XYZ file of C-alpha atoms in Angstrom:
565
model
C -70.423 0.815 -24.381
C -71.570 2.659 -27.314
C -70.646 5.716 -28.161
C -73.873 7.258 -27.226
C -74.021 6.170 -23.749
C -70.127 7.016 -23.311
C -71.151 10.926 -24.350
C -73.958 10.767 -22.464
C -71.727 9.749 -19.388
C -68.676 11.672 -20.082
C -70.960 15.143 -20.269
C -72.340 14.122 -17.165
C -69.348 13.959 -15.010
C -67.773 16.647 -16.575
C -70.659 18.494 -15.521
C -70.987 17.731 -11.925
C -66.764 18.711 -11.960
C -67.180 21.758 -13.289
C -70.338 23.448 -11.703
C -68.464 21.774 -8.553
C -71.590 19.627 -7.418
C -69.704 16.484 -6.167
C -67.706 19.391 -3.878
C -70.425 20.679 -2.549
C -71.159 17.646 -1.701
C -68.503 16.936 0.278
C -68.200 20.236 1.594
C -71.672 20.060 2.793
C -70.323 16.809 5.167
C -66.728 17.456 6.081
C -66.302 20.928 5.863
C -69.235 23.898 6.807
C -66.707 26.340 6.318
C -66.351 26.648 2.796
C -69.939 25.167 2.108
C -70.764 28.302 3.627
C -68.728 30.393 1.083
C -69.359 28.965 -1.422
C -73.399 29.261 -0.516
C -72.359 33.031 0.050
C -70.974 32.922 -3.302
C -73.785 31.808 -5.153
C -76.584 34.208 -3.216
C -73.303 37.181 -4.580
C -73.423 35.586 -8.253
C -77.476 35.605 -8.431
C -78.027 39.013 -6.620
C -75.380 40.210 -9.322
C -77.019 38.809 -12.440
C -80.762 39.701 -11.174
C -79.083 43.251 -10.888
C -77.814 43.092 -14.015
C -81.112 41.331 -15.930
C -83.256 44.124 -14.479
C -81.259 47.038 -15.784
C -81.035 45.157 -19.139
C -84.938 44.457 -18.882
C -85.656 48.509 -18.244
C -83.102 49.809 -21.477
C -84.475 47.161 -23.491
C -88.023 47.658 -22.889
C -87.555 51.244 -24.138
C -85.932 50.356 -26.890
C -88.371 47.383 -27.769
C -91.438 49.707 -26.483
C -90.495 52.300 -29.442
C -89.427 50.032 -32.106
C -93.429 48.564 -31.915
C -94.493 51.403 -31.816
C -92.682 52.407 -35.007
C -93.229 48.509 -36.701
C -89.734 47.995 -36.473
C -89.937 45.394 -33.481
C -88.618 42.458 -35.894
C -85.067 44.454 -36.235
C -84.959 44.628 -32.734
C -85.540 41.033 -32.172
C -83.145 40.092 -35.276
C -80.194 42.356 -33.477
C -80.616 40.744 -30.461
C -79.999 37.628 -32.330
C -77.345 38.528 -34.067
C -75.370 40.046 -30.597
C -76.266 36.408 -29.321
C -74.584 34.133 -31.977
C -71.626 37.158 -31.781
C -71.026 36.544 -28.246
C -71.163 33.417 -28.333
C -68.359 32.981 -31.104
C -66.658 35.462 -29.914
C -66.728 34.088 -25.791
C -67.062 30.665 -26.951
C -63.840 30.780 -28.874
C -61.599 30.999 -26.231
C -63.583 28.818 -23.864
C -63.302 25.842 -26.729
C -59.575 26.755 -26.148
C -58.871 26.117 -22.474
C -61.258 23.542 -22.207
C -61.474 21.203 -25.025
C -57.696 21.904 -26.182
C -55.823 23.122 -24.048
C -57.311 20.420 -20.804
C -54.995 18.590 -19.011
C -57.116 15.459 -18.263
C -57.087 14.977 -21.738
C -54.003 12.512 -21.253
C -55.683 10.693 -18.367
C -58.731 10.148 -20.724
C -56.685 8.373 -23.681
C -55.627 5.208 -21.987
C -58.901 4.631 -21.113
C -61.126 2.385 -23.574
C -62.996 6.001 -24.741
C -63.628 7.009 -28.172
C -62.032 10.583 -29.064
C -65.658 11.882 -30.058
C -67.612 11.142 -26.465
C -64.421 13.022 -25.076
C -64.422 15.919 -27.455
C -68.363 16.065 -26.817
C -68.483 15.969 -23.217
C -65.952 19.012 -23.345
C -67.946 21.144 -25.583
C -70.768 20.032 -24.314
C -69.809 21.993 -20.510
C -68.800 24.936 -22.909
C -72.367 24.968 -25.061
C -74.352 25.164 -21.701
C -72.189 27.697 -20.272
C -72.879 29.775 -24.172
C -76.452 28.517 -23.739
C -76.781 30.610 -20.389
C -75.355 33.840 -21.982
C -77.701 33.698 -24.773
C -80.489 32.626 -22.847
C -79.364 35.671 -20.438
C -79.541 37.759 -23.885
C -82.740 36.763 -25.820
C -85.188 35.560 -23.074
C -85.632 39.184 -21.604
C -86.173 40.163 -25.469
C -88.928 37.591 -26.215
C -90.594 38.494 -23.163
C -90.720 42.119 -23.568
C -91.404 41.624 -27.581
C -94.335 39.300 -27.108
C -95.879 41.953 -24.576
C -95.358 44.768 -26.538
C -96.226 43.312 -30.009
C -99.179 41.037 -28.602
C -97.382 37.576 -29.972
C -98.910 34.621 -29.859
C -98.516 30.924 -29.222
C -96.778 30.402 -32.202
C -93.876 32.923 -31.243
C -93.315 31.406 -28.080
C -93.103 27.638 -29.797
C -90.609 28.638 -32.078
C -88.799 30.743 -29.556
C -88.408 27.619 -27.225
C -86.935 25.355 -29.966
C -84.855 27.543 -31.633
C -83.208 28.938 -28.277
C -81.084 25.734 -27.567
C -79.583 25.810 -30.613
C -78.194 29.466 -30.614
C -74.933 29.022 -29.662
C -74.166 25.328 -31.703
C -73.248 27.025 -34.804
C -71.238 29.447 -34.011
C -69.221 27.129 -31.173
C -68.935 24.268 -33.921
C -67.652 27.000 -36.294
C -64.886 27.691 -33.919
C -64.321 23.755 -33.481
C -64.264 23.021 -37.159
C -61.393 25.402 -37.591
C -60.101 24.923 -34.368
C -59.629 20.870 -34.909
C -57.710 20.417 -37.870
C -55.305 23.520 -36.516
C -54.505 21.456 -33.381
C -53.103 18.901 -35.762
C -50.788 21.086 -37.639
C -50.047 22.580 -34.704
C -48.281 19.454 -33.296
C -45.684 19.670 -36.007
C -44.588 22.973 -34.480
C -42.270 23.620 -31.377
C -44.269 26.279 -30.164
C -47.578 24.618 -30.376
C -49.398 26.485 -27.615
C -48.849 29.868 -28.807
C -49.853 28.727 -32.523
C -53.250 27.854 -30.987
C -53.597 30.792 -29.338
C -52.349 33.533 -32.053
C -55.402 31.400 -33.944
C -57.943 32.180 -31.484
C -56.840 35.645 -31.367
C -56.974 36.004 -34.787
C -60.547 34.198 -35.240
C -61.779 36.549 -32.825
C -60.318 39.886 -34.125
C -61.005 38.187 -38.061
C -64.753 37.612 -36.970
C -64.937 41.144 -35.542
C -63.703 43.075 -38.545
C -65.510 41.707 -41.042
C -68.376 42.406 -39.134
C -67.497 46.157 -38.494
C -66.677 46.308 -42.138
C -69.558 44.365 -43.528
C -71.941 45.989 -40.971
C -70.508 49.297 -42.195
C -70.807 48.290 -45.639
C -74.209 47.229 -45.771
C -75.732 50.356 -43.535
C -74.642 53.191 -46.360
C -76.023 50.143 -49.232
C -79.534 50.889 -47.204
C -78.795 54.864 -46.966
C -78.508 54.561 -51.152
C -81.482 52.348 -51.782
C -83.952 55.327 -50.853
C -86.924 53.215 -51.903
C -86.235 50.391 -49.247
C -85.752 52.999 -46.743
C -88.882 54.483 -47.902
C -90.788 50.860 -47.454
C -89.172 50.545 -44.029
C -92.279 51.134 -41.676
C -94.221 48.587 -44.206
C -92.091 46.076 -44.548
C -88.868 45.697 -42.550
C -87.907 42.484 -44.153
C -85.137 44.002 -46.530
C -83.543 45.906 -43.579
C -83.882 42.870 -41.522
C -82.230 40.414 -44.086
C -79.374 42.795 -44.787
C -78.185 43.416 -41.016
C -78.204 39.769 -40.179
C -76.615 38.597 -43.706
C -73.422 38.970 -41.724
C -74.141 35.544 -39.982
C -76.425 33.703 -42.085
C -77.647 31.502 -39.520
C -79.049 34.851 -37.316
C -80.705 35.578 -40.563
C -81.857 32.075 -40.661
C -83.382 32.246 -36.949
C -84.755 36.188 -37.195
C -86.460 35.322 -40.135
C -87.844 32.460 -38.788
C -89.221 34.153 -35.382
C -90.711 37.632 -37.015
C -92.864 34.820 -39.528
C -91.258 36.425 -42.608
C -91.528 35.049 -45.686
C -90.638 31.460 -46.489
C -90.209 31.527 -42.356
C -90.492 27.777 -42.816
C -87.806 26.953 -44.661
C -85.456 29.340 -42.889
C -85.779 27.397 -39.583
C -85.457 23.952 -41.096
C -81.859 25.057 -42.442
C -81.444 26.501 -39.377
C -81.802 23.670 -37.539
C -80.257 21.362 -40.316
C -76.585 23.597 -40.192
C -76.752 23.261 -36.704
C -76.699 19.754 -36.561
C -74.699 19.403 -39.343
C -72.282 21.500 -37.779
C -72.316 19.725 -34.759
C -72.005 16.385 -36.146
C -69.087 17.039 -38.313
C -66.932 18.386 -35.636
C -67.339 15.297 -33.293
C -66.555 13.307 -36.602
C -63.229 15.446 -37.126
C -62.763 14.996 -33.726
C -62.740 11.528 -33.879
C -59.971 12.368 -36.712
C -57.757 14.809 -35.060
C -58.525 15.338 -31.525
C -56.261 13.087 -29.176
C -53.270 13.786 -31.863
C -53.567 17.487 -31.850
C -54.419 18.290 -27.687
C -51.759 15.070 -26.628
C -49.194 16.638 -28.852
C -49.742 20.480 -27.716
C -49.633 18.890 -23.935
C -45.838 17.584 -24.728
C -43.107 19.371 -23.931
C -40.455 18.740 -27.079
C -36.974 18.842 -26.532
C -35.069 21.998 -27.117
C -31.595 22.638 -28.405
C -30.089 25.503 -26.880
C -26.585 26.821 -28.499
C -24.268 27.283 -25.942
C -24.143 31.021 -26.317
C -28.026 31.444 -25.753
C -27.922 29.182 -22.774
C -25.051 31.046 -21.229
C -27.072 34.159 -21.918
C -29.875 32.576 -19.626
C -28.275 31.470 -17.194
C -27.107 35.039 -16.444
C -30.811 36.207 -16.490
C -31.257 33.392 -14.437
C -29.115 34.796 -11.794
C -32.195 37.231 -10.947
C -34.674 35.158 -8.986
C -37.551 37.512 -9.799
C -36.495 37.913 -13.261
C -36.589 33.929 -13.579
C -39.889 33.962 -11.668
C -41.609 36.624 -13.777
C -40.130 35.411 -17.450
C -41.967 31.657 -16.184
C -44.813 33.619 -15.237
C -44.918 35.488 -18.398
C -44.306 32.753 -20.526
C -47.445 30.892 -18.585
C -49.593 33.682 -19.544
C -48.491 33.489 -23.887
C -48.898 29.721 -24.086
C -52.493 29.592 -22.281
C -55.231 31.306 -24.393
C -57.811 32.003 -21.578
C -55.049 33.714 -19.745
C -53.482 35.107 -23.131
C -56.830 37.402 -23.289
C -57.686 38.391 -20.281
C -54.044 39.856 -20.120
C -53.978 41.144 -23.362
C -57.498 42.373 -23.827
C -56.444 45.780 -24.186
C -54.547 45.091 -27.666
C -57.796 44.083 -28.955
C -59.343 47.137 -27.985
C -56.284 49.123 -29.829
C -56.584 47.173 -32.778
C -60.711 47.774 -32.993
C -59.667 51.451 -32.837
C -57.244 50.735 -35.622
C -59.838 48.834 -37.846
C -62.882 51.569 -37.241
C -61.572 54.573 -39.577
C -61.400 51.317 -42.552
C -65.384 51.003 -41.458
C -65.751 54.559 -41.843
C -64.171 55.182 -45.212
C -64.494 58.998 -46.629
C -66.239 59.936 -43.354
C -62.900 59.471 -41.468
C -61.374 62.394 -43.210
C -64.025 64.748 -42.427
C -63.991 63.633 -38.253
C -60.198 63.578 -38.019
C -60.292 66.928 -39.107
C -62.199 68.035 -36.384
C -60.050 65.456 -34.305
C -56.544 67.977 -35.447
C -58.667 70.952 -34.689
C -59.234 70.177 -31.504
C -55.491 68.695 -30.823
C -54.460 72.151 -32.257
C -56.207 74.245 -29.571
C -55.638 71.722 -26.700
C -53.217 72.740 -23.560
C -50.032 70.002 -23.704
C -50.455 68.973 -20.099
C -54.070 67.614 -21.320
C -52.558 65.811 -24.295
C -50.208 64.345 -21.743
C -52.631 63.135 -19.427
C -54.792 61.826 -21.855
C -52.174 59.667 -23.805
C -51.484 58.514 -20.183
C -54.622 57.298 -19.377
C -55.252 55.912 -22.540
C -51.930 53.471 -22.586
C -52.970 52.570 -18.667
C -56.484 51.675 -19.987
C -55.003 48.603 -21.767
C -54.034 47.128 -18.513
C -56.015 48.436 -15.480
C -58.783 45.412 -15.167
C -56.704 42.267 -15.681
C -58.085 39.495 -14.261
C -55.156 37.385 -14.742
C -52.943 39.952 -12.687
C -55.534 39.512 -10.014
C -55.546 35.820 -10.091
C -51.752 35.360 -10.017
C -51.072 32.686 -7.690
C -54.484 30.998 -8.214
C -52.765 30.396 -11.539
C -49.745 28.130 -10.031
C -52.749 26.046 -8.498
C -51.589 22.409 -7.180
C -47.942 23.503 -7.992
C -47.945 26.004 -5.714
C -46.140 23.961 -2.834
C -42.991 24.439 -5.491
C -43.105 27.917 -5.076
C -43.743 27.594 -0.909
C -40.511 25.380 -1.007
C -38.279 26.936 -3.194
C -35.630 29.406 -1.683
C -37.329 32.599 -2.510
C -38.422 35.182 -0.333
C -42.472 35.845 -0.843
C -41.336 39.350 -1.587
C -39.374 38.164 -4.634
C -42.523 35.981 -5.870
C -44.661 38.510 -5.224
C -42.443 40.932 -7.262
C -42.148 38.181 -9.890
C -45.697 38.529 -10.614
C -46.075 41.952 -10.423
C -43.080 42.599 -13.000
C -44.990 40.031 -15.361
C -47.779 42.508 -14.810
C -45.997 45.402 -15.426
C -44.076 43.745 -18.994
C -47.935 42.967 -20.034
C -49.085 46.244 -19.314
C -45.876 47.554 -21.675
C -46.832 45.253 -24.493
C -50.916 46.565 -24.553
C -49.844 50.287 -23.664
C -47.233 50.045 -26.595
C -49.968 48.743 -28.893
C -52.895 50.954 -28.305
C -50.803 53.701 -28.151
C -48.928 53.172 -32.057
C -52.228 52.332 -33.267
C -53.436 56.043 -31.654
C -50.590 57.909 -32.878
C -50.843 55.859 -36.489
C -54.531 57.634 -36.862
C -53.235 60.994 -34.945
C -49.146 61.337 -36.045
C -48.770 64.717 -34.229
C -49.967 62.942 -30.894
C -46.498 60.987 -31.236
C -44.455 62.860 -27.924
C -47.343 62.926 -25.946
C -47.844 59.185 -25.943
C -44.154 58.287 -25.858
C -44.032 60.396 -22.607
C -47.387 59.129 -21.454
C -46.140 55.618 -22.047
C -43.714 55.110 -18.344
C -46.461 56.583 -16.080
C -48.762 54.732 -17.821
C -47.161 51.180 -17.029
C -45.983 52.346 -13.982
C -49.646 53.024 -13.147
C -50.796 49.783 -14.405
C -48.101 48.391 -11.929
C -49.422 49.800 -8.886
C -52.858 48.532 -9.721
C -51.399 45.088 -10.521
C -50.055 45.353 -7.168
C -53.406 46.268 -5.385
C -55.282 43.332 -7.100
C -53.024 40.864 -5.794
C -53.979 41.215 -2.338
C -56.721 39.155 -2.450
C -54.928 36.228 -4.161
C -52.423 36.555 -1.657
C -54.515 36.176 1.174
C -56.852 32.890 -0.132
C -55.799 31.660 -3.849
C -58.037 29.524 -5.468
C -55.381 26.294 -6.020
C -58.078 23.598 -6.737
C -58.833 23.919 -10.641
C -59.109 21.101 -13.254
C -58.602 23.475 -16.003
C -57.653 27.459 -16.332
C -60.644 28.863 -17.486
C -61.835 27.776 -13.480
C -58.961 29.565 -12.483
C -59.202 33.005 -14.022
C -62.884 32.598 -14.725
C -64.508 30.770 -12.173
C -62.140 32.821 -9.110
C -63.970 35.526 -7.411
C -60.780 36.489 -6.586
C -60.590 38.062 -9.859
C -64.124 40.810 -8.988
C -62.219 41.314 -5.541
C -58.922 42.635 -7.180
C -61.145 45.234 -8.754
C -62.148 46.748 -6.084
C -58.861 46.415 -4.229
C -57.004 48.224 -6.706
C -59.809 51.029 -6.692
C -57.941 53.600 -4.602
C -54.484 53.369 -6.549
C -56.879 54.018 -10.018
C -58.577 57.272 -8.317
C -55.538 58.315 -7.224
C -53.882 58.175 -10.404
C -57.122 59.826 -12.183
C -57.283 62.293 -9.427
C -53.694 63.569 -10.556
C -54.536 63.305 -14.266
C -57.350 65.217 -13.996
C -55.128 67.763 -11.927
C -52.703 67.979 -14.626
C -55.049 68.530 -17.383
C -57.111 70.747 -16.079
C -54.555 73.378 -14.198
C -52.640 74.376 -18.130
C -49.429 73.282 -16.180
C -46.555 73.129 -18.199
C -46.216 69.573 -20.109
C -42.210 69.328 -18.406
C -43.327 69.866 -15.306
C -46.373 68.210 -15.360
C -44.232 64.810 -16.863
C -42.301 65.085 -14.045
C -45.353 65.116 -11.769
C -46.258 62.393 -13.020
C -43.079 60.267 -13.436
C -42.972 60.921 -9.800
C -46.277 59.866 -8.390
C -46.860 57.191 -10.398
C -43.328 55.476 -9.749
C -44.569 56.296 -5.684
C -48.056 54.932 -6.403
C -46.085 51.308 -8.009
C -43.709 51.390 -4.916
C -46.718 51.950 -2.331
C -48.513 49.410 -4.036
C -45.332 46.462 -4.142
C -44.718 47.361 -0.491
C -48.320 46.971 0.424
C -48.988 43.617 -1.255
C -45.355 42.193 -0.228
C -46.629 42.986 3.957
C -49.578 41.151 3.389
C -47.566 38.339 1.211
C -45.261 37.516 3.973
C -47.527 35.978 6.851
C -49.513 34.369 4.129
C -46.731 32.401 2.701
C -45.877 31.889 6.461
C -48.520 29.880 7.635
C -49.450 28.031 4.024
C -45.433 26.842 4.441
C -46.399 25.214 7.652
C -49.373 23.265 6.465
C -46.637 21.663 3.951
């Protein structure tokens, strides 16, 4: 078979496992039940993203309806570009991760007479359509609205059509490029999961300052050249080239669409990098792919000295502190689950990076930022620092998907000699350590920028995990009661797990009640003691509440799945 047909096939069936098709199939025959849920699930999805699309159709048609109207509707269609090719680097990265390296049918695939490059392409090709549908979710409402409102033609549309299933292949064979050769030096390492995933996490937060910066950069370069600013409304060209120069291939497409000058040529390299791109990562892949994923999927031996392993087996004498450090450790060597748990350092180390993007301009607003601290009651300080640590770690979908993420090994954990009140705790004490980590982070990077904030967010910092806990807690309940076990891979089960939108709005009342109280305390001018001690107290009886709830509903769960064993 060549190698042609075997991508062709490979992407086909990897296809019809993902989306689920050959399920529904068999759903559909043997069991009405869940055909019907997952129908219901589908009609949810749809009504969701129509909801969505239309409230994205009515803020962008202002926007687009003005920017005509000022002869600036090429910028908009050139930032809508660029946000496209972002998001799907940025999204794309991590979904290259769990899918193409970190898959576990990736060893049932090399015995077999396959080439490494229809395996590698069938993988990325599942994570290109799923880019694909974000960036046609992105730019198709833009086209429409633009051709409308700027009266474009045939010859819009044509290269509009062309050029839109190529979006996300550069910057998803970006991510491969790097990503390939990594896997392979990653296999020299003990640690070889983490490696990849400190990468991703590093590409992503890499790709994000230097676009800040850049971005930054490149807006005050237009605010000195007063006579391109004064050209502007003739010719937006300049402005155009210099806010997509970021990522030369938006700059490529933009120019392209608008019909700017030497539009021609722009698409052709356009479309030339893209396949290039794409061409030279299956090739590398062909290189480095089955070493690199085979040897991350190996568990290496690993010499203990008798003093550590004595150490452990203390620890180990806790059964939720066993169960929670394997949870925990699950969570750091999987990259899909890696970020959604640890999403909120990312947002503390944006905050960190934006006064660099700002430069002199910094000084002048933190100024006003002191002034403000100066004449601000405590308690409000307290409460704010508070809720800022606790917004690291309030909408984790990995907290909510907890036992969805033990999937077929699950009967293990139904077998093994520990209460579901321990297992539940297990996971909510993972929970609670993640919520420490990204509080602890967001917070130093806060009181880095803002020193004399430094008591207020080491006092915040217990309520605010303890907060986080209770929320945790609430979000479980719906993983308790019907976990998602069937998954070939774990972006399905954090990504693909409804579960995950449920736990949202089952931790709902322990968030209001915990912003109810915040907004008591900084309100009232109590004082910052008392008002600590407020807090220490109901948010300790909000994470209590919460582990009691979610352990009641545990028990006649794990009940009943036990007898099906």
């Amino acid at each position: 078979m060549t190698l042609v047909k075997q991508c062709l096939l490979l992407f086909w069936l990897q296809v019809k496992m993902r989306l689920g098709l050959s399920a529904m199939r068999y759903y559909r025959k043997h069991d009405k039940k869940k055909f019907n849920m997952t129908i219901f699930i589908i009609i949810a999805a749809v009504y969701g993203v129509c909801a969505t699309l239309f409230m994205y159709g009515l803020v962008y048609r202002a926007i687009i309806t003005s920017a005509v109207d000022l002869g600036l509707g090429s910028l908009v269609i050139a930032a809508t570009v660029l946000l496209a090719m972002i998001m799907s680097l940025f999204f794309g990265t991590f979904q290259l991760n769990a899918a193409v390296f970190n898959a576990k049918d990736v060893e049932w695939y090399a015995p077999m007479p396959l080439k490494p490059e229809a395996v590698f392409f069938s993988k990325f090709g599942v994570v290109y359509l799923v880019e694909l549908a974000i960036s046609a979710f992105i730019m198709l409402p833009a086209y429409v609205l633009y051709s409308v409102e700027a009266g474009a033609g045939v010859g819009f549309w044509a290269v509009a059509v062309l050029t839109l299933p190529f979006v996300p292949v550069i910057p998803l064979a970006l991510s491969a490029l790097l990503a390939l050769p990594l896997s392979k030096l990653a296999s020299r390492f003990r640690n070889r999961e983490l490696i990849m995933t400190v990468f991703t996490v590093a590409l992503v937060l890499a790709a994000t300052a230097g676009g800040m910066i850049f971005s930054t950069a490149a807006g005050r370069a237009a605010e000195g050249d007063t006579a391109m600013l004064a050209n502007m409304f003739n010719d937006a060209e300049p402005i155009l080239r210099m806010m997509t120069s970021v990522f030369p291939p938006a700059m490529w497409l933009s120019l392209g669409l608008t019909f700017a000058d030497n539009a021609a040529v722009s698409l052709l390299l356009f479309f030339a990098v893209s396949l290039a791109s794409l061409a030279l990562a299956v090739y590398l892949a062909g290189k480095f792919y089955y070493a690199g994923v085979l040897a991350i999927l190996e568990t290496p031996p690993k010499k203990r000295k008798a003093g550590r392993a004595r150490r452990n087996d203390i620890r180990a004498a806790s059964p939720v502190f066993a169960l929670a450090r394997a949870d925990f450790m699950q969570i750091l060597r999987t990259p899909i689950y890696a970020l959604n748990s640890f999403s909120g350092i990312f947002f503390g180390l944006i905050v960190f990076i934006m006064p660099i993007t700002l430069g002199a301009e910094w000084v002048l607003f933190k100024a006003q930022i002191n002034s403000a601290i100066a004449e601000a009651n405590p308690s409000f300080l307290l409460a704010l620092m508070t809720l800022v640590g606790a917004a690291s770690g309030l909408i984790n979908p990995a907290a909510s998907t907890a036992f969805s993420r033990d999937g077929r090994s699950m009967w293990l954990f139904q077998s093994m000699p520990a209460a579901p009140k321990v297992q539940v705790t297990a996971k909510v004490v993972s929970a609670a350590v993640i919520a420490s980590v990204g509080a602890a982070v967001i917070l130093a990077c806060v009181c880095v920028m803002l020193p004399q904030l430094i008591p207020y967010a080491v006092m915040g910092f217990v309520p605010a995990v303890l907060t986080v806990a209770s929320a945790a807690s609430m979000s479980m309940i719906p993983d308790i009661i019907s976990p998602k076990l069937k998954w070939d891979n774990e972006a399905e089960a954090i990504k693909q797990n409804m579960n995950a939108m449920w736990g949202m709005f089952t931790s709902l009342p322990s968030v209001l009640v915990m912003l109810g109280v915040l907004g008591v305390i900084a309100f009232t001018g109590a004082n910052v003691i008392a008002a600590l001690i407020l807090l220490l107290a109901i948010s300790a009886g909000a994470a209590y509440g919460g582990l009691y709830i979610a352990n009641r509903v545990a028990e006649p769960r794990f009940r009943a799945r036990g007898e099906k064993l």
